[in-house]
One Martini backbone bead per residue (centre of mass of N, CA, C, O) as a GRO file, in nm:
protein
  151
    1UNK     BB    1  -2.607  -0.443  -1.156
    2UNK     BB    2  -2.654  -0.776  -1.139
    3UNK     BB    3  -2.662  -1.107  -1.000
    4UNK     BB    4  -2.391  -1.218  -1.114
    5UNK     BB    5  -2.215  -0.958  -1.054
    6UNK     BB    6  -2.230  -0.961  -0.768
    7UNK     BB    7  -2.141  -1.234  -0.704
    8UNK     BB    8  -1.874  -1.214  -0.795
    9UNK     BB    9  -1.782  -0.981  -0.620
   10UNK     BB   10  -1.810  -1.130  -0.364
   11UNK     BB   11  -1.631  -1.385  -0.425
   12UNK     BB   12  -1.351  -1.139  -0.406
   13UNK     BB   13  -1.447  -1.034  -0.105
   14UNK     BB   14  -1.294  -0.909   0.207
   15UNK     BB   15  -1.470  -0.802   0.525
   16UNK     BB   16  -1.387  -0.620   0.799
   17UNK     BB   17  -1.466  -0.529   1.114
   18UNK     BB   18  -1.462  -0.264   1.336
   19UNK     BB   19  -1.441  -0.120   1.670
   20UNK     BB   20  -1.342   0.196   1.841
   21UNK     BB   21  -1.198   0.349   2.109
   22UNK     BB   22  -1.193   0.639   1.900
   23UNK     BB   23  -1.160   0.874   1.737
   24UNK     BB   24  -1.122   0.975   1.402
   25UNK     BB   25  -0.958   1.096   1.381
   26UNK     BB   26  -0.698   0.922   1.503
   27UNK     BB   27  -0.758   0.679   1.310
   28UNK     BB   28  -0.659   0.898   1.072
   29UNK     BB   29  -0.341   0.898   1.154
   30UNK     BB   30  -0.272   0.622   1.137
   31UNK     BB   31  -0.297   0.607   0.844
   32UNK     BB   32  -0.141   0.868   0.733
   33UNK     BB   33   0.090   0.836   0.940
   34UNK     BB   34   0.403   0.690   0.868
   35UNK     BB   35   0.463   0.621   1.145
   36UNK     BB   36   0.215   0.522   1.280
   37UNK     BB   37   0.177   0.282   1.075
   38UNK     BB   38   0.440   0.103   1.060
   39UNK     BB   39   0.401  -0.007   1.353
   40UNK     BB   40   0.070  -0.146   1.301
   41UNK     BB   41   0.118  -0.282   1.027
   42UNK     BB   42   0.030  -0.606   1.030
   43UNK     BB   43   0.064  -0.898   1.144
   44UNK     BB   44   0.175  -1.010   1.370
   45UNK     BB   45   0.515  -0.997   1.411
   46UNK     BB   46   0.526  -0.748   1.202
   47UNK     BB   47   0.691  -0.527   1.008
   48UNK     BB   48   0.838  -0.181   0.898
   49UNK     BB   49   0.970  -0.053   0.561
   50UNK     BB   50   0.979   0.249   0.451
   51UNK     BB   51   1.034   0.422   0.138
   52UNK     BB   52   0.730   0.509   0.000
   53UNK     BB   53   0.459   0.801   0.100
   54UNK     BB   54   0.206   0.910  -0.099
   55UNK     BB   55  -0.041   1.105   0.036
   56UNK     BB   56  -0.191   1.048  -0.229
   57UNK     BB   57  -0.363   1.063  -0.535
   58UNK     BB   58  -0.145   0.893  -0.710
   59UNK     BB   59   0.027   0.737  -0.512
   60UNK     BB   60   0.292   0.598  -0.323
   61UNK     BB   61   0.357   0.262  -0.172
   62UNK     BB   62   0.669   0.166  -0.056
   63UNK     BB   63   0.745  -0.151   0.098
   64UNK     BB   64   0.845  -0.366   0.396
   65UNK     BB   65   0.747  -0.696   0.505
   66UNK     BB   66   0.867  -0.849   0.852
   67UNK     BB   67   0.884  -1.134   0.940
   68UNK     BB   68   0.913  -1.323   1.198
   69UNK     BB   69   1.130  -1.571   0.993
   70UNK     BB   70   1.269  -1.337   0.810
   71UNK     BB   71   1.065  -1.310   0.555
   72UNK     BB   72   1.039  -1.077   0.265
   73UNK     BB   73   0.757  -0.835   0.165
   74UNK     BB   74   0.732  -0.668  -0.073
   75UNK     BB   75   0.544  -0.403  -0.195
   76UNK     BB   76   0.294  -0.228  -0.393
   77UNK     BB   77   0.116   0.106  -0.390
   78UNK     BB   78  -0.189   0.294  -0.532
   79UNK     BB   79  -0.345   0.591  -0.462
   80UNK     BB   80  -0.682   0.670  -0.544
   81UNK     BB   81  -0.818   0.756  -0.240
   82UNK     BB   82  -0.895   1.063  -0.051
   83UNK     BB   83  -1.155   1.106   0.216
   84UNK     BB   84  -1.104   1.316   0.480
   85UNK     BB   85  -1.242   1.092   0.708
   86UNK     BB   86  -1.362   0.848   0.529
   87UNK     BB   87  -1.151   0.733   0.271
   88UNK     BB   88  -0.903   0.475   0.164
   89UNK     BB   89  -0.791   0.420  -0.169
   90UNK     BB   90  -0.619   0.084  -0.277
   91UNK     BB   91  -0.364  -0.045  -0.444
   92UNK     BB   92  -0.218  -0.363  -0.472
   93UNK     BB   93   0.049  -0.445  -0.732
   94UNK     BB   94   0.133  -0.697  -0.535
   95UNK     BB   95   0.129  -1.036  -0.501
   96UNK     BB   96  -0.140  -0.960  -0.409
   97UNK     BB   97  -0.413  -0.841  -0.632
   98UNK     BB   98  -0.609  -0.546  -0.503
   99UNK     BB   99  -0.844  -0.344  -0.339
  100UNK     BB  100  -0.872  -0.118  -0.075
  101UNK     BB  101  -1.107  -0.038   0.138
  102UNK     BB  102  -1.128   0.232   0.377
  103UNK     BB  103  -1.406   0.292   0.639
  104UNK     BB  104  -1.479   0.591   0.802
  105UNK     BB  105  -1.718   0.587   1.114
  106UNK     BB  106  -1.907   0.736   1.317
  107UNK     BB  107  -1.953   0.636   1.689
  108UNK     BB  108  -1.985   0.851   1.827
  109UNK     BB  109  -1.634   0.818   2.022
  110UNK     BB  110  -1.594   0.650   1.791
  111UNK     BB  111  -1.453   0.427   1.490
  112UNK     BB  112  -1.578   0.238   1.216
  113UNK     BB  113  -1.421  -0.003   1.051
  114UNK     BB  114  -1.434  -0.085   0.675
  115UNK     BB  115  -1.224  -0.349   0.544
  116UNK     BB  116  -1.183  -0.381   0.207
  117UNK     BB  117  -1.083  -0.685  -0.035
  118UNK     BB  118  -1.066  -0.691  -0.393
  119UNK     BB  119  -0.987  -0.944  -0.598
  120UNK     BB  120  -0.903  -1.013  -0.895
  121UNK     BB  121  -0.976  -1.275  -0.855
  122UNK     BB  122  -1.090  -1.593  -0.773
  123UNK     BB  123  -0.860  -1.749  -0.721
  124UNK     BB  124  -0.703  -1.564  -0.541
  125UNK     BB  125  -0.897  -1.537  -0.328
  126UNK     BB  126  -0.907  -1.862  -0.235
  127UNK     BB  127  -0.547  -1.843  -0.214
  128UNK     BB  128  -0.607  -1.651   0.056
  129UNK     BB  129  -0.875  -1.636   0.255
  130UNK     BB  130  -0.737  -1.732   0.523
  131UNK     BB  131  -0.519  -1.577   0.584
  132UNK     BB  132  -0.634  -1.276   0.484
  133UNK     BB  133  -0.815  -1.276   0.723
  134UNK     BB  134  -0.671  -1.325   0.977
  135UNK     BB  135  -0.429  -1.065   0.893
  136UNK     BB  136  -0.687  -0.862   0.973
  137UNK     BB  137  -0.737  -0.909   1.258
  138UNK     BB  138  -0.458  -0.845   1.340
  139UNK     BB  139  -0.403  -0.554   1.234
  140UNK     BB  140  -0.601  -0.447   1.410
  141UNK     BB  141  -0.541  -0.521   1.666
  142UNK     BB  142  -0.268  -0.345   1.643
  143UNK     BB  143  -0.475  -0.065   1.592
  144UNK     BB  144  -0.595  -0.105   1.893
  145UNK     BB  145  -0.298  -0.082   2.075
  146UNK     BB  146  -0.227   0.186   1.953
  147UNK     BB  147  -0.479   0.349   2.027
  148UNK     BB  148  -0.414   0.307   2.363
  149UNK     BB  149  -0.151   0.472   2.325
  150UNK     BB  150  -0.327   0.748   2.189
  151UNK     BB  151  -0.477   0.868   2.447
   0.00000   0.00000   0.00000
């Protein structure tokens, strides 16, 4: 990959990275569990029902996020890639359009969650990135939230 493929690259994705004070299982239960996922997935206020669920590569995840002010969101995604306990790649196939990749490392008694979303276009990333910034931090903090009541 040159440097202009490199940049164009980053030009499409949002990284943010958080460290959990909980162990690398924990973390990844938390994900990976649709009853506790459904509970801490998505921004502040926003609520979750799962219709399918099949936690293995080429599997789906459909589901619908609803909103503080009353109005749903439905989703549809297909797992990519799953390597336990480091690593989940998956696509969201209704827009906006990204692949997400979540890489959990250990650090120490902690957790390293680097959720990265590459969006399909630069257009997409451009009228995304500031909404989807915020709600990668919220969604974020509600999964420190989660894990301190598994413990």
């Amino acid at each position: 990959m040159d440097m202009n493929e490199l940049a164009e690259l980053y030009a499409r994705e949002i990284v943010t990275t958080r460290v959990f004070d909980a162990p690398r299982a924990l973390v990844w239960r938390s994900w990976s569990d649709p009853e506790q996922l459904k509970r801490w997935w998505g921004p502040k206020g926003f609520t979750n029902t799962f219709h399918v669920f099949e936690f293995r590569p080429g599997g789906a995840w459909r589901f619908v996020m609803h909103g503080p002010n009353g109005t749903d969101y439905p989703n549809e995604c297909l797992f990519v890639e799953i390597a336990e306990p480091e690593r989940i790649v998956l696509d969201h196939l209704s827009a906006p359009r990204f692949r997400l990749t979540a890489k959990f490392d250990e650090v120490g008694e902690q957790t390293k969650l680097t959720f990265r979303q590459l969006f399909e276009t630069k257009e997409t990333y451009e009228s995304i990135k500031r909404l989807a910034t915020l709600g990668n931090e919220q969604n974020l903090d509600k999964l420190a939230e989660h894990l301190a009541g598994q413990r």
